[in-house]
Amino acid sequence: MTVVKSTLPEPARKVAGEALQSTLVDLLGLSLIGKQAHWNIVGPRFRSIHLQLDEVVDTARTFADTVAERSAALGLPPDGRPETIAAAYTLPGPKDGWLRDTEVVQLVVDALEAAIGRLRERIDATAEPDPVTQDLLISLTAELEKQRWMFDAENWPRDN
């Protein structure tokens, strides 16, 4: 049952809805791994990375809300239930227990890189059917790329 009517034709709405829902899962998952790392980080760069993780979490949560509201505006109920996130989340996550600062940096770089790759696929998929959703995904990608750059800079100089 559609409570909210969309101006998009059904095939376009379906493509946009799939892109938005999978993005919502990624964002809510990123916010959870960011907080898990935030609480468990140890090492000489604890404070700076601890605070930097809050920026990633804030970005993920803010965009999750925007993505969910876009989905609702299209007449598609967003699904952010814990069981949905747990079942669908596929980005890298932290191990159990304390996390060394170097591990956290690499984890965040890897998770953001994976999320960005998936977003770029969704940007391509929504180009024709829904440029408004595509624009939202482009903005999100730009912000996640900025966050990835900031964490990746923590890896310099590289040991390898």
mmCIF file of C-alpha atoms in Angstrom, residues 29-152:
data_model
loop_
_atom_site.group_PDB
_atom_site.id
_atom_site.type_symbol
_atom_site.label_atom_id
_atom_site.label_comp_id
_atom_site.label_asym_id
_atom_site.label_seq_id
_atom_site.Cartn_x
_atom_site.Cartn_y
_atom_site.Cartn_z
ATOM 1 C CA GLY A 29 26.069 0.582 9.605
ATOM 2 C CA LEU A 30 28.846 3.160 9.222
ATOM 3 C CA SER A 31 27.469 5.090 12.183
ATOM 4 C CA LEU A 32 27.501 1.935 14.290
ATOM 5 C CA ILE A 33 31.032 0.876 13.393
ATOM 6 C CA GLY A 34 32.180 4.453 13.895
ATOM 7 C CA LYS A 35 30.775 4.478 17.426
ATOM 8 C CA GLN A 36 32.129 0.999 18.184
ATOM 9 C CA ALA A 37 35.601 2.143 17.157
ATOM 10 C CA HIS A 38 35.115 5.450 19.012
ATOM 11 C CA TRP A 39 34.457 3.604 22.281
ATOM 12 C CA ASN A 40 37.227 1.035 21.884
ATOM 13 C CA ILE A 41 40.166 2.868 20.318
ATOM 14 C CA VAL A 42 43.512 2.815 22.132
ATOM 15 C CA GLY A 43 46.947 4.089 21.216
ATOM 16 C CA PRO A 44 48.982 7.249 20.958
ATOM 17 C CA ARG A 45 46.535 8.910 18.542
ATOM 18 C CA PHE A 46 43.523 8.021 20.662
ATOM 19 C CA ARG A 47 42.168 11.528 21.194
ATOM 20 C CA SER A 48 42.442 12.884 17.663
ATOM 21 C CA ILE A 49 40.979 9.771 16.035
ATOM 22 C CA HIS A 50 38.358 9.431 18.781
ATOM 23 C CA LEU A 51 37.109 12.918 17.894
ATOM 24 C CA GLN A 52 37.467 12.363 14.144
ATOM 25 C CA LEU A 53 35.258 9.271 14.411
ATOM 26 C CA ASP A 54 32.464 11.468 15.747
ATOM 27 C CA GLU A 55 32.611 13.466 12.503
ATOM 28 C CA VAL A 56 32.080 10.287 10.472
ATOM 29 C CA VAL A 57 29.226 9.200 12.750
ATOM 30 C CA ASP A 58 27.567 12.631 12.547
ATOM 31 C CA THR A 59 27.886 12.641 8.751
ATOM 32 C CA ALA A 60 26.460 9.117 8.471
ATOM 33 C CA ARG A 61 23.543 9.874 10.791
ATOM 34 C CA THR A 62 22.690 13.191 9.139
ATOM 35 C CA PHE A 63 22.739 11.718 5.653
ATOM 36 C CA ALA A 64 20.848 8.614 6.840
ATOM 37 C CA ASP A 65 18.020 10.899 7.884
ATOM 38 C CA THR A 66 18.119 12.745 4.559
ATOM 39 C CA VAL A 67 18.178 9.483 2.592
ATOM 40 C CA ALA A 68 15.294 8.032 4.624
ATOM 41 C CA GLU A 69 13.238 11.187 4.146
ATOM 42 C CA ARG A 70 13.871 11.101 0.377
ATOM 43 C CA SER A 71 12.626 7.520 0.328
ATOM 44 C CA ALA A 72 9.507 8.483 2.285
ATOM 45 C CA ALA A 73 8.909 11.409 -0.086
ATOM 46 C CA LEU A 74 8.844 8.893 -2.937
ATOM 47 C CA GLY A 75 6.206 6.845 -1.116
ATOM 48 C CA LEU A 76 8.674 4.147 -0.083
ATOM 49 C CA PRO A 77 8.879 3.456 3.642
ATOM 50 C CA PRO A 78 12.546 3.438 4.708
ATOM 51 C CA ASP A 79 13.624 0.436 6.762
ATOM 52 C CA GLY A 80 16.211 1.200 9.429
ATOM 53 C CA ARG A 81 15.211 -1.568 11.832
ATOM 54 C CA PRO A 82 18.146 -3.280 13.569
ATOM 55 C CA GLU A 83 17.335 -6.652 12.027
ATOM 56 C CA THR A 84 17.284 -5.102 8.548
ATOM 57 C CA ILE A 85 20.646 -3.433 9.057
ATOM 58 C CA ALA A 86 22.173 -6.585 10.553
ATOM 59 C CA ALA A 87 20.918 -8.741 7.682
ATOM 60 C CA ALA A 88 21.903 -6.411 4.844
ATOM 61 C CA TYR A 89 25.107 -4.694 6.036
ATOM 62 C CA THR A 90 28.172 -5.840 4.064
ATOM 63 C CA LEU A 91 30.820 -3.166 4.647
ATOM 64 C CA PRO A 92 33.916 -3.982 6.745
ATOM 65 C CA GLY A 93 33.389 -3.831 10.494
ATOM 66 C CA PRO A 94 35.567 -3.803 13.610
ATOM 67 C CA LYS A 95 36.708 -6.846 15.516
ATOM 68 C CA ASP A 96 35.589 -7.379 19.093
ATOM 69 C CA GLY A 97 37.417 -5.646 21.921
ATOM 70 C CA TRP A 98 40.022 -2.886 22.028
ATOM 71 C CA LEU A 99 41.148 -1.474 18.710
ATOM 72 C CA ARG A 100 44.613 -0.092 18.107
ATOM 73 C CA ASP A 101 44.561 3.411 16.575
ATOM 74 C CA THR A 102 46.264 2.136 13.403
ATOM 75 C CA GLU A 103 43.607 -0.597 13.052
ATOM 76 C CA VAL A 104 40.826 1.952 13.431
ATOM 77 C CA VAL A 105 42.270 4.213 10.755
ATOM 78 C CA GLN A 106 42.538 1.320 8.295
ATOM 79 C CA LEU A 107 39.067 0.048 9.184
ATOM 80 C CA VAL A 108 37.497 3.449 8.533
ATOM 81 C CA VAL A 109 39.421 3.907 5.268
ATOM 82 C CA ASP A 110 38.307 0.453 4.088
ATOM 83 C CA ALA A 111 34.682 0.913 5.154
ATOM 84 C CA LEU A 112 34.423 4.354 3.569
ATOM 85 C CA GLU A 113 36.111 3.143 0.390
ATOM 86 C CA ALA A 114 33.621 0.275 0.103
ATOM 87 C CA ALA A 115 30.674 2.592 0.787
ATOM 88 C CA ILE A 116 31.921 5.086 -1.808
ATOM 89 C CA GLY A 117 32.282 2.344 -4.415
ATOM 90 C CA ARG A 118 28.708 1.235 -3.800
ATOM 91 C CA LEU A 119 27.482 4.842 -3.913
ATOM 92 C CA ARG A 120 29.136 5.401 -7.280
ATOM 93 C CA GLU A 121 27.208 2.405 -8.653
ATOM 94 C CA ARG A 122 23.977 3.876 -7.308
ATOM 95 C CA ILE A 123 24.818 7.272 -8.790
ATOM 96 C CA ASP A 124 25.087 5.627 -12.198
ATOM 97 C CA ALA A 125 21.873 3.642 -11.659
ATOM 98 C CA THR A 126 19.805 6.699 -10.673
ATOM 99 C CA ALA A 127 21.114 9.098 -13.346
ATOM 100 C CA GLU A 128 18.243 8.571 -15.757
ATOM 101 C CA PRO A 129 15.354 7.449 -13.542
ATOM 102 C CA ASP A 130 15.726 10.018 -10.751
ATOM 103 C CA PRO A 131 18.281 12.843 -10.972
ATOM 104 C CA VAL A 132 17.069 14.223 -7.639
ATOM 105 C CA THR A 133 18.068 11.034 -5.825
ATOM 106 C CA GLN A 134 21.261 10.964 -7.870
ATOM 107 C CA ASP A 135 22.083 14.493 -6.695
ATOM 108 C CA LEU A 136 21.614 13.455 -3.066
ATOM 109 C CA LEU A 137 23.917 10.458 -3.587
ATOM 110 C CA ILE A 138 26.528 12.668 -5.258
ATOM 111 C CA SER A 139 26.527 15.048 -2.279
ATOM 112 C CA LEU A 140 26.873 12.148 0.121
ATOM 113 C CA THR A 141 29.714 10.649 -1.910
ATOM 114 C CA ALA A 142 31.609 13.934 -1.851
ATOM 115 C CA GLU A 143 31.346 14.095 1.943
ATOM 116 C CA LEU A 144 32.378 10.465 2.450
ATOM 117 C CA GLU A 145 35.324 10.949 0.085
ATOM 118 C CA LYS A 146 36.419 13.896 2.221
ATOM 119 C CA GLN A 147 36.174 11.764 5.370
ATOM 120 C CA ARG A 148 38.091 8.935 3.692
ATOM 121 C CA TRP A 149 40.844 11.344 2.633
ATOM 122 C CA MET A 150 41.180 12.648 6.184
ATOM 123 C CA PHE A 151 41.519 9.157 7.630
ATOM 124 C CA ASP A 152 43.825 7.981 4.865
#
